[in-house]
mmCIF file of C-alpha atoms in Angstrom:
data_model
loop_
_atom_site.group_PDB
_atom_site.id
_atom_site.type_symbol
_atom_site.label_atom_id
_atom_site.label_comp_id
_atom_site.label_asym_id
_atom_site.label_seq_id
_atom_site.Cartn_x
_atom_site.Cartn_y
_atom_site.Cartn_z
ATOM 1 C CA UNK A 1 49.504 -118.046 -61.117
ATOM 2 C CA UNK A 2 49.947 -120.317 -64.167
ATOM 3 C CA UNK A 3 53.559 -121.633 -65.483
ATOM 4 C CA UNK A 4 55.796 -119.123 -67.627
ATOM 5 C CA UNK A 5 54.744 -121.244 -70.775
ATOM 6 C CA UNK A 6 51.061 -120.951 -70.282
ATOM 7 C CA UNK A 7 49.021 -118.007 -71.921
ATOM 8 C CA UNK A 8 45.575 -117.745 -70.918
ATOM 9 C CA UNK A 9 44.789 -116.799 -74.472
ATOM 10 C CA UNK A 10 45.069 -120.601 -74.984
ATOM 11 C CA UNK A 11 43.452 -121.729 -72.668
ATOM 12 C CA UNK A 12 40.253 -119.412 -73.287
ATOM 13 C CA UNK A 13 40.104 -120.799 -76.342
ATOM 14 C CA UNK A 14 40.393 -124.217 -75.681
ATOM 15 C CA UNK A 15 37.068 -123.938 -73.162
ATOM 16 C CA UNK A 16 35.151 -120.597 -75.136
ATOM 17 C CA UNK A 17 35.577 -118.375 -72.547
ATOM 18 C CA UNK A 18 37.364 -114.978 -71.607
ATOM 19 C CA UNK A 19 40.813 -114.467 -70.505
ATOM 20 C CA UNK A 20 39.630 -112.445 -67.596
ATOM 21 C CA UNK A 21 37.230 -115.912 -66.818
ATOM 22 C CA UNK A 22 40.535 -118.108 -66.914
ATOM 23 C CA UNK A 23 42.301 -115.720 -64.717
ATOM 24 C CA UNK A 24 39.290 -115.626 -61.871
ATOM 25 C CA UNK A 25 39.583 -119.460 -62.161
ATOM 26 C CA UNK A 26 43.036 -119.456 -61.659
ATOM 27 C CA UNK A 27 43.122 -116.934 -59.240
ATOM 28 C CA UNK A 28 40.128 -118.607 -56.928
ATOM 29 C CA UNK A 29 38.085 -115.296 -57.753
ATOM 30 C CA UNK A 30 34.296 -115.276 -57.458
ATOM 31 C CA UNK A 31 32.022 -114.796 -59.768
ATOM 32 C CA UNK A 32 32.272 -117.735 -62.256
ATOM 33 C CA UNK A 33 29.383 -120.032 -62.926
ATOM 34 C CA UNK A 34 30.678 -123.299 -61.309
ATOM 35 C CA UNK A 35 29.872 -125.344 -64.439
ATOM 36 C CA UNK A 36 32.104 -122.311 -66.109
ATOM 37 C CA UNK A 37 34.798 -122.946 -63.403
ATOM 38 C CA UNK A 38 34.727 -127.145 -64.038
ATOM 39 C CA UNK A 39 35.241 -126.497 -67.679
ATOM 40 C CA UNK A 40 38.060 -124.185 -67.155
ATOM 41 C CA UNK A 41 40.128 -126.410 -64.651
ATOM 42 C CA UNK A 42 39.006 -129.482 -67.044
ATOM 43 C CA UNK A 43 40.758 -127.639 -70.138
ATOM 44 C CA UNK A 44 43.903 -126.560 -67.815
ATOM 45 C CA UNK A 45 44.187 -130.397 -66.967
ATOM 46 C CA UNK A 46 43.760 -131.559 -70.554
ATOM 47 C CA UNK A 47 46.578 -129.013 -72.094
ATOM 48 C CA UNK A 48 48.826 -130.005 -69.098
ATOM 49 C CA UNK A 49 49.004 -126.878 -67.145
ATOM 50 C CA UNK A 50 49.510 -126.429 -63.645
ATOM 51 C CA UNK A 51 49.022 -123.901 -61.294
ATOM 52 C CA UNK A 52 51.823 -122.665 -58.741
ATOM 53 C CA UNK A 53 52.285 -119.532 -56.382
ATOM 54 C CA UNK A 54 49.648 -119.988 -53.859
ATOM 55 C CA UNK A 55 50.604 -117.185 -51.584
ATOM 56 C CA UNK A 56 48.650 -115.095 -54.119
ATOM 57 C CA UNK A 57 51.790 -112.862 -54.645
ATOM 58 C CA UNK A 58 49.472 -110.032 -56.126
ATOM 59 C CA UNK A 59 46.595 -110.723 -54.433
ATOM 60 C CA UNK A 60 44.488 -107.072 -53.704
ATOM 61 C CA UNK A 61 45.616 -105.202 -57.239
ATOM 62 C CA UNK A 62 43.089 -102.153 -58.460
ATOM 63 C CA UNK A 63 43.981 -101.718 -62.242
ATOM 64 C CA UNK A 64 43.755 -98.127 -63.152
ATOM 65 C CA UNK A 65 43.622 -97.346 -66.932
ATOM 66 C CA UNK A 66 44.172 -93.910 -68.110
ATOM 67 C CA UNK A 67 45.153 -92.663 -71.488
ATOM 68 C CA UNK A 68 48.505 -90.989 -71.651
ATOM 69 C CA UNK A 69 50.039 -88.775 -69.073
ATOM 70 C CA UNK A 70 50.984 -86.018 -71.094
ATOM 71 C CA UNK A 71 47.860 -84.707 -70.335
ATOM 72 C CA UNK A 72 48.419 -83.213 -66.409
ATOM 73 C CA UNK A 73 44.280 -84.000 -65.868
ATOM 74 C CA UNK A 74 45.328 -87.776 -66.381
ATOM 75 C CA UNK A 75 48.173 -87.831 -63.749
ATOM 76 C CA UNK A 76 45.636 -86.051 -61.436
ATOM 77 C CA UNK A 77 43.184 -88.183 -61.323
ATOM 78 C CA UNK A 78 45.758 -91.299 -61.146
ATOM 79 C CA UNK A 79 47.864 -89.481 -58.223
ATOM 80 C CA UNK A 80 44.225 -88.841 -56.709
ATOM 81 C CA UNK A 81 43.109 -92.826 -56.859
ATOM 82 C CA UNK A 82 46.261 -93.855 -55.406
ATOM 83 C CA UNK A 83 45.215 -91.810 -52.259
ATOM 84 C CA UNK A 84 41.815 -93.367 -51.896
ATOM 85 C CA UNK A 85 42.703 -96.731 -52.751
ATOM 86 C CA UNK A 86 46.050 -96.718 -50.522
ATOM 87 C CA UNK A 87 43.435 -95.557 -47.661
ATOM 88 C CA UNK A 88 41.752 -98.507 -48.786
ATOM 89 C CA UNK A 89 44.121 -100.419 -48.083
ATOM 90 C CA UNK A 90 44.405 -101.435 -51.987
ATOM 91 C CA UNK A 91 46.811 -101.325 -54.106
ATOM 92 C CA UNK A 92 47.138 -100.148 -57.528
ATOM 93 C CA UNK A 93 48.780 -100.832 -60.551
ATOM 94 C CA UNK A 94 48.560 -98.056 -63.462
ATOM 95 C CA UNK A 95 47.892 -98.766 -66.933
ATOM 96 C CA UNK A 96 48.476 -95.822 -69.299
ATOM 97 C CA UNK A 97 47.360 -97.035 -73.054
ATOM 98 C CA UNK A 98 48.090 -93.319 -74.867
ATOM 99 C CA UNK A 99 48.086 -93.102 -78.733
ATOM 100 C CA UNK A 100 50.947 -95.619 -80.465
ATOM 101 C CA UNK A 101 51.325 -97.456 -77.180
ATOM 102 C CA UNK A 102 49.718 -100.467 -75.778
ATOM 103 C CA UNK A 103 45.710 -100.398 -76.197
ATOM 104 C CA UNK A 104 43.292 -101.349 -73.295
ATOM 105 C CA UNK A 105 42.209 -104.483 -74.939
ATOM 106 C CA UNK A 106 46.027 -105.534 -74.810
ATOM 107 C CA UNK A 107 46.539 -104.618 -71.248
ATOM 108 C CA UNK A 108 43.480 -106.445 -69.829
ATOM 109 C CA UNK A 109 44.690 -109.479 -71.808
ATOM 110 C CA UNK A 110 48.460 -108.619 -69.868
ATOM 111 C CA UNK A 111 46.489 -108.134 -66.499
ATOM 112 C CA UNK A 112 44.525 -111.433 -67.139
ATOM 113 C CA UNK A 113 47.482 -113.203 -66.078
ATOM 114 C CA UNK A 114 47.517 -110.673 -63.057
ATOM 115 C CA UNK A 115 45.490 -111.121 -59.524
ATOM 116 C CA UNK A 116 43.648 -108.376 -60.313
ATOM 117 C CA UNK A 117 40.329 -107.469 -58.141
ATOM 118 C CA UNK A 118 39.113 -104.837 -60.248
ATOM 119 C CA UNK A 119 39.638 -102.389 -62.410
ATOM 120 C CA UNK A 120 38.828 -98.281 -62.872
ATOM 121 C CA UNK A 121 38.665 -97.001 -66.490
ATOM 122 C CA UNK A 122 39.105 -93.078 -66.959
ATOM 123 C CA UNK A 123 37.963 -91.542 -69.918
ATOM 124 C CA UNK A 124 38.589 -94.981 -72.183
ATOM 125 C CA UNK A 125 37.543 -96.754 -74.823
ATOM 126 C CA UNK A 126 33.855 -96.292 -73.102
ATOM 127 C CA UNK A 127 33.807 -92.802 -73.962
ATOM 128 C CA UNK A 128 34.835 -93.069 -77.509
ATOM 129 C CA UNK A 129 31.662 -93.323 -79.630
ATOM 130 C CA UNK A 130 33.538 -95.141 -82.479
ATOM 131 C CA UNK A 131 35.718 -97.674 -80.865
ATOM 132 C CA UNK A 132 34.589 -101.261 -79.581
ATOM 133 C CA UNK A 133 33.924 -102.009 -75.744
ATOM 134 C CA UNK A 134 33.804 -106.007 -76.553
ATOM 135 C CA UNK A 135 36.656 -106.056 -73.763
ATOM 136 C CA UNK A 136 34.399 -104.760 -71.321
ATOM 137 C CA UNK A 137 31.950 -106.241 -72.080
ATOM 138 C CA UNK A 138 33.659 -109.977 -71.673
ATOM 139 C CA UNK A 139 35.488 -108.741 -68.454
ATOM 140 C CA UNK A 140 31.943 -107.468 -67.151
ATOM 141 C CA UNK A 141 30.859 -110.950 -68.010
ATOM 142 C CA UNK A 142 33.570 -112.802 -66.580
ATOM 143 C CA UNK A 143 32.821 -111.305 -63.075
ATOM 144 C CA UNK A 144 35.169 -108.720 -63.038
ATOM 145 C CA UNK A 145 33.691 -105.643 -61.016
ATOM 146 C CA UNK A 146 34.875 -102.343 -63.288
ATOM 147 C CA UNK A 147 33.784 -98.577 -62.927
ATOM 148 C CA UNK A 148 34.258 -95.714 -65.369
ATOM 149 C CA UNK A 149 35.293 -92.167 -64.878
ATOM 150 C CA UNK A 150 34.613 -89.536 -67.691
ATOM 151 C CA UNK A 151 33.079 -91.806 -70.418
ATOM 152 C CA UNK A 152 30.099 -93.688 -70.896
ATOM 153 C CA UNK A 153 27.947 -96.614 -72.897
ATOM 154 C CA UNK A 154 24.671 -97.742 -72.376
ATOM 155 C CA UNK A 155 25.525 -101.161 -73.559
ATOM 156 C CA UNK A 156 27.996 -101.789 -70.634
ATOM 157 C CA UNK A 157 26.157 -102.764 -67.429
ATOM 158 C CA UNK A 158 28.902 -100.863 -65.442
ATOM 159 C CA UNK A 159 28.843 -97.723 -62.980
ATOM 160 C CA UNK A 160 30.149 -94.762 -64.689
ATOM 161 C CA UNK A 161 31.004 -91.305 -62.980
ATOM 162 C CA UNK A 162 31.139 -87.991 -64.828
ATOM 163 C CA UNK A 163 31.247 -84.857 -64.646
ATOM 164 C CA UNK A 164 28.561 -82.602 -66.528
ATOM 165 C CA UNK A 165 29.496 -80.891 -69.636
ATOM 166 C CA UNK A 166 26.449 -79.274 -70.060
ATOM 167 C CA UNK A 167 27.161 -77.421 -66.788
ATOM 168 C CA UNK A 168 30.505 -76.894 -67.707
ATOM 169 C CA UNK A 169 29.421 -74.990 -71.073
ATOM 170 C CA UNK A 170 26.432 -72.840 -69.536
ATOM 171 C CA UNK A 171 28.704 -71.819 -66.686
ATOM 172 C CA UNK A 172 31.408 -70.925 -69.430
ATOM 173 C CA UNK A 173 28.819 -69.421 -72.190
ATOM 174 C CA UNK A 174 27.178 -67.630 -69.214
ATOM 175 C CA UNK A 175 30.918 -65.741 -67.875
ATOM 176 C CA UNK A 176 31.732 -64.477 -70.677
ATOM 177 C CA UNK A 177 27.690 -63.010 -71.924
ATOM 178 C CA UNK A 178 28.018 -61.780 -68.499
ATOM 179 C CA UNK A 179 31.388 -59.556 -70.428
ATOM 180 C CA UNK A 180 29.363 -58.963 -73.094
ATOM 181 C CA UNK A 181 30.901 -61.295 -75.741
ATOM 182 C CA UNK A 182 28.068 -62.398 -78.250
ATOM 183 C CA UNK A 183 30.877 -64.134 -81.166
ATOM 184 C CA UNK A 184 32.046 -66.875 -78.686
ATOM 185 C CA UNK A 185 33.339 -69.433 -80.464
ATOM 186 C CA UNK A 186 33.867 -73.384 -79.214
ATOM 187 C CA UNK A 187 37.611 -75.146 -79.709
ATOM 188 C CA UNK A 188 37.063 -78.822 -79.345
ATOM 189 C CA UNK A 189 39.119 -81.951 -79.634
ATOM 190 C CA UNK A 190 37.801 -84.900 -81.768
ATOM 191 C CA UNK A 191 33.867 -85.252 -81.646
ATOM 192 C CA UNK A 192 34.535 -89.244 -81.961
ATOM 193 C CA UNK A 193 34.494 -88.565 -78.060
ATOM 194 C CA UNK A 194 31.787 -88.953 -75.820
ATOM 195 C CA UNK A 195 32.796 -85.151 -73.932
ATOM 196 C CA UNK A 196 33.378 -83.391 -77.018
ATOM 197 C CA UNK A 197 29.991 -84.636 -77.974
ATOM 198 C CA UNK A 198 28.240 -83.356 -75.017
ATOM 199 C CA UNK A 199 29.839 -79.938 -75.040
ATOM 200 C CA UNK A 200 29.173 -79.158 -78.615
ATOM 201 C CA UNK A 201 25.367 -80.249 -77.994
ATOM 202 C CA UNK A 202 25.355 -78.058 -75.046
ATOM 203 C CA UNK A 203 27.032 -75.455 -76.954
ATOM 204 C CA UNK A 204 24.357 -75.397 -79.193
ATOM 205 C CA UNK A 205 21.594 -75.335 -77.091
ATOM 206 C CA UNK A 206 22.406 -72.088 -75.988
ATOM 207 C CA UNK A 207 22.025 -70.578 -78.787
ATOM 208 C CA UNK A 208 24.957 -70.372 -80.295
ATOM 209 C CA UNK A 209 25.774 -71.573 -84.397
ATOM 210 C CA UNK A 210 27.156 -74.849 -85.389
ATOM 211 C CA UNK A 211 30.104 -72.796 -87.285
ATOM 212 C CA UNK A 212 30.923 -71.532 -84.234
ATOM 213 C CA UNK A 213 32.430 -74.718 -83.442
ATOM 214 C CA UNK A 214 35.945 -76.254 -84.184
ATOM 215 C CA UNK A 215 36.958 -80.112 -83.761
ATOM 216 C CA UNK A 216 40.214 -80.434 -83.663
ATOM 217 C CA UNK A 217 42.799 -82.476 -80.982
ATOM 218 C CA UNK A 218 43.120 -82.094 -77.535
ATOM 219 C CA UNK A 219 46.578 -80.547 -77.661
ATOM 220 C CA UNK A 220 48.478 -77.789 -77.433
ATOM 221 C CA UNK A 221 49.007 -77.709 -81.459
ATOM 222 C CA UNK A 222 44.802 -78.595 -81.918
ATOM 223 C CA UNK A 223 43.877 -75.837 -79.330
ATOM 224 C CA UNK A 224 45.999 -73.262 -81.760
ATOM 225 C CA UNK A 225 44.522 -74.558 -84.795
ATOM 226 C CA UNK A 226 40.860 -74.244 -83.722
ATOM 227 C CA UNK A 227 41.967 -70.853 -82.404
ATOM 228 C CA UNK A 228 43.074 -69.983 -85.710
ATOM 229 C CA UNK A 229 40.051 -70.134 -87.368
ATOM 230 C CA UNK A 230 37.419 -69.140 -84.702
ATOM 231 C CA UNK A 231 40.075 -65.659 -84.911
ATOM 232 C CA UNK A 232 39.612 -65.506 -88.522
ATOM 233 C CA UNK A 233 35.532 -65.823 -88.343
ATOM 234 C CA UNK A 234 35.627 -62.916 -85.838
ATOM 235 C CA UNK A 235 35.126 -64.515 -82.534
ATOM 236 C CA UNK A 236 35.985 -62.563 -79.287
ATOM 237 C CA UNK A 237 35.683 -65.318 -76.941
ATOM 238 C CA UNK A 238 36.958 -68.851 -76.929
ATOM 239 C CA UNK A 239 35.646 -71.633 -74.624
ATOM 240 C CA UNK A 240 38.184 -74.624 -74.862
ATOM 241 C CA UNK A 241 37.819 -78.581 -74.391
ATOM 242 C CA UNK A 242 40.704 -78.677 -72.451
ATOM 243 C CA UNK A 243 43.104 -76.549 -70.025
ATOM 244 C CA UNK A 244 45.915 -77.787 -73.336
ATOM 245 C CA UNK A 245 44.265 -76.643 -75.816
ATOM 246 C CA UNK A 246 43.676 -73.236 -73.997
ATOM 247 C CA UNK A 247 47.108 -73.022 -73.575
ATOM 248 C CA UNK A 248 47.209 -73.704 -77.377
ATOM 249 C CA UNK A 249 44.515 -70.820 -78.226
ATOM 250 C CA UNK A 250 46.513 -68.112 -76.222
ATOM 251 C CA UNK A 251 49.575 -69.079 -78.225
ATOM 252 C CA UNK A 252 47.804 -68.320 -81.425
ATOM 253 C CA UNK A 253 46.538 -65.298 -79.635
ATOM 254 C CA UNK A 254 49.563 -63.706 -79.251
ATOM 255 C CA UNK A 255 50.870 -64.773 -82.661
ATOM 256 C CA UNK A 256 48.825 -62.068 -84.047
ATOM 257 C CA UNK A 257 49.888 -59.667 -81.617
ATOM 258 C CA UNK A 258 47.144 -59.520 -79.640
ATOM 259 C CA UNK A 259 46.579 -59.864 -75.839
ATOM 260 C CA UNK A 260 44.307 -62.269 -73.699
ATOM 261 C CA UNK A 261 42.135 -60.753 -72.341
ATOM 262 C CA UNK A 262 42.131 -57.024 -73.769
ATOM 263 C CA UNK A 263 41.587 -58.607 -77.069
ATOM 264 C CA UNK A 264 40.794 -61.860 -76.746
ATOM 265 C CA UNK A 265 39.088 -63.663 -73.822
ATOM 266 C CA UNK A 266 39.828 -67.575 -73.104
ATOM 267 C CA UNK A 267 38.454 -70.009 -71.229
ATOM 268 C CA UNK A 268 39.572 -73.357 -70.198
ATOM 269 C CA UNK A 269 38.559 -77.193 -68.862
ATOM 270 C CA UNK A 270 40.049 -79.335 -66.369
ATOM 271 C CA UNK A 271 41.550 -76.567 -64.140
ATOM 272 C CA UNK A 272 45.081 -78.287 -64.179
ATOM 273 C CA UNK A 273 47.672 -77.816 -61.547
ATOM 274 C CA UNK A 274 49.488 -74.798 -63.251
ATOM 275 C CA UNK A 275 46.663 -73.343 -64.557
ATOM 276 C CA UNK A 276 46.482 -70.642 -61.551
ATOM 277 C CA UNK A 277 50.250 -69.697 -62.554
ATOM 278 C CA UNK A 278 49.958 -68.867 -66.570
ATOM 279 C CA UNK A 279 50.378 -65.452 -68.239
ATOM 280 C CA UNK A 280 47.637 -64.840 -67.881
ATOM 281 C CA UNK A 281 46.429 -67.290 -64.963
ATOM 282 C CA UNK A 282 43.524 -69.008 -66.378
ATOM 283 C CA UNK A 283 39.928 -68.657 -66.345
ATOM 284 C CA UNK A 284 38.778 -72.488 -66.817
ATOM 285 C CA UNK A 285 36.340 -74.814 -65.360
ATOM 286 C CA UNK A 286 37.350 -77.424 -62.610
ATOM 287 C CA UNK A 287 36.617 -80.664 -62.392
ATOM 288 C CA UNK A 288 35.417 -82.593 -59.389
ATOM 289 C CA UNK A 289 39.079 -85.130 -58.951
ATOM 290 C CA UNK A 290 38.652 -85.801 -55.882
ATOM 291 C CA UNK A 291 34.698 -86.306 -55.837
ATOM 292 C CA UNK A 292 34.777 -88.706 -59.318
ATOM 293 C CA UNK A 293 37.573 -90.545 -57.472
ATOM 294 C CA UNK A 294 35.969 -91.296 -54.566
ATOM 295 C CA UNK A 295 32.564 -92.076 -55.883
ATOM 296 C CA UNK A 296 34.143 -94.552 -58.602
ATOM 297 C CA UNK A 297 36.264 -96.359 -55.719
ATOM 298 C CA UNK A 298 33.423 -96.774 -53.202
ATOM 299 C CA UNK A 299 31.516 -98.530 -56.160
ATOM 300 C CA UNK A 300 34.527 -100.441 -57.461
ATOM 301 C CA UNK A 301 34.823 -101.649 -53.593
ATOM 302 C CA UNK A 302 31.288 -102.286 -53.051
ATOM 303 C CA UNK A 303 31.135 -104.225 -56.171
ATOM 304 C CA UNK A 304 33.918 -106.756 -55.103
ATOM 305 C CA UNK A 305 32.772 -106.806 -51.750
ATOM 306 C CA UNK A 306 29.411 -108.589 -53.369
ATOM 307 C CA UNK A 307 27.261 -106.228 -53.843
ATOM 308 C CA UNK A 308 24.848 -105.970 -57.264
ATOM 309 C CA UNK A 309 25.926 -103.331 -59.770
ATOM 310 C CA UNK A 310 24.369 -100.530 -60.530
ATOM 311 C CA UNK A 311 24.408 -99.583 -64.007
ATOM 312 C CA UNK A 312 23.471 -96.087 -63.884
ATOM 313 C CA UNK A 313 25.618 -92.728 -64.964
ATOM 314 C CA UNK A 314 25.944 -90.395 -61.938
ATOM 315 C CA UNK A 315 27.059 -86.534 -63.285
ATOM 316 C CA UNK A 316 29.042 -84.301 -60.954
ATOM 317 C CA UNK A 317 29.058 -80.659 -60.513
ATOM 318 C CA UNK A 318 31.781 -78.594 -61.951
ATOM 319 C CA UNK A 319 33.432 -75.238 -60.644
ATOM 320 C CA UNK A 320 33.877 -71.891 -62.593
ATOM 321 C CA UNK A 321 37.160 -70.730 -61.541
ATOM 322 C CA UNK A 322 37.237 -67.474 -62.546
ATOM 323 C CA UNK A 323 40.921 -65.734 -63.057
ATOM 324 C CA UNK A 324 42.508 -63.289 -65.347
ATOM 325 C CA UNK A 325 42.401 -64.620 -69.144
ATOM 326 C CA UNK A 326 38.315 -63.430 -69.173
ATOM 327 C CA UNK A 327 37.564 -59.866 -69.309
ATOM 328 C CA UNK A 328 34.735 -57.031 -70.882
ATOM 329 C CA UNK A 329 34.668 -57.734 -74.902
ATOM 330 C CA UNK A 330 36.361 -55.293 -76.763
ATOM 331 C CA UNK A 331 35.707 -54.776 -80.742
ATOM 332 C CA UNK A 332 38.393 -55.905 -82.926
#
């Protein structure tokens, strides 16, 4: 690695490349042009660097970037690629960039500094329809192999794994038709996001009105206020965006003194850890963990192995999990 004065930042700028390109460079990574790789050890000559630490202290790292952990879906799928890439032999190092913390851009400019050998990105920047992938887009560039879980951009020439939210929704709509609910109404966090998106399009293609849908947050406090006013419009049936903001809708539920599912049926995403031990356990759909996980690390591994990417999206199958917060509609 470089000497504690040097920042790769400077040197990037020096030759008009990436950080991520510097750090290969340093590093003795593949996938720089060698003309690429001259100019790079040219401008660490000319600004007086050196570079130290042979043994490659870090060598074999997997950075995993996840949003924050407050959500219990995030910590599953991080507990879940520890297991595959520990029986990998690979070992990880977990980047959480959550809401007034630090942002992915700023962690793969910490991590370029890093022996990093690639890097798994769930439900990022890349599934945010109004943010900027530049980073990816340079790291892609500068021969870093990346994959995606839950998010998605046709501009990034990555391999991106997720599971289907139109199959989530039918499966969802479908239950609770099957009741006999007709006013089922959608609680959704921020449609900036490439899910949210996807479920609300699905949504409507069933059928089902645009005002029957409510964007709020994906929390406890956003699955409440959605809740609020799908109650209000006379819905008997709430599919949810998230297993939180379920959790959120029954609150409001029972803030009006009514009961899930006599009154009011719910249904959930993600089918979290707990989720079979709520009052009432909860009806929700589950995602494919362990499936995503070990699709995006065989890629990842293939990829740094050599191997030419393939940029395609691959969608998984989701699970009903039917439980006790769905039941027959009931007139209000």
């Amino acid at each position: 690695m470089l000497t504690p004065r040097v920042k790769l930042a400077d040197v990037a700028k020096v030759v008009g490349v990436s950080t991520a390109t510097v750090s290969r460079v340093v590093n003795g990574k593949p996938g720089v042009a060698e003309a690429t790789r001259t100019a790079v050890l040219a401008g660490l000559e000319t600004l007086g660097y050196r570079i130290d630490d042979p043994q490659g202290t870090h060598e074999g790292l997997i950075a995993v970037m996840v949003p924050e952990l407050g959500n219990p879906t995030f910590g599953s799928f991080a507990n879940e690629l520890v297991i595959q890439l520990a029986a990998a032999d690979r070992r990880m190092v977990l980047c959480t960039s959550g809401p007034g913390g630090t942002s992915e851009d700023q962690y793969l400019d910490l991590l370029a500094g890093v022996a990093v050998d690639g890097l798994i990105s769930v439900s990022g920047t890349a599934a945010d329809t109004l943010g900027t992938n530049d980073h990816y887009q340079r790291l892609l560039a500068g021969g870093m192999p990346t994959v995606f879980i839950n998010a998605y951009d046709a501009t990034i020439p990555g391999a991106f794994f997720n599971t289907s939210d139109a199959e989530a929704i039918s499966q969802s709509v479908g239950h609770l038709r099957r009741y006999g609910h007709t006013r089922i109404g959608l609680a959704l966090g921020q449609q900036r996001y490439l899910p949210a998106q996807r479920k609300a399009e699905a949504f409507l293609a069933l059928g089902l009105p645009a005002e029957s849908i409510v964007s709020t947050i994906f929390s406890i406090e956003g699955g409440q206020a959605a809740a609020s006013r799908l109650l209000d419009a006379g819905h008997t049936a709430i599919v949810c965006g998230s297993d939180v903001m379920a959790l959120g809708a029954i609150r409001e539920v029972r803030s009006r003194g009514l009961e899930v599912p006599d009154d009011i049926s719910i249904v959930g995403y993600d089918d979290s850890a707990l989720m079979p031990f709520t009052s009432p356990a909860l009806t929700t759909v589950r995602q494919p963990i362990a499936a995503l996980c070990q699709a995006a690390v065989e890629a990842l591994l293939s990829a740094m192995a050599g191997a030419p990417a393939d940029p395609a999206e691959i969608l998984f199958h989701p699970d009903l999990i039917i439980r006790r917060s769905t039941g027959p509609v009931h007139d209000r």
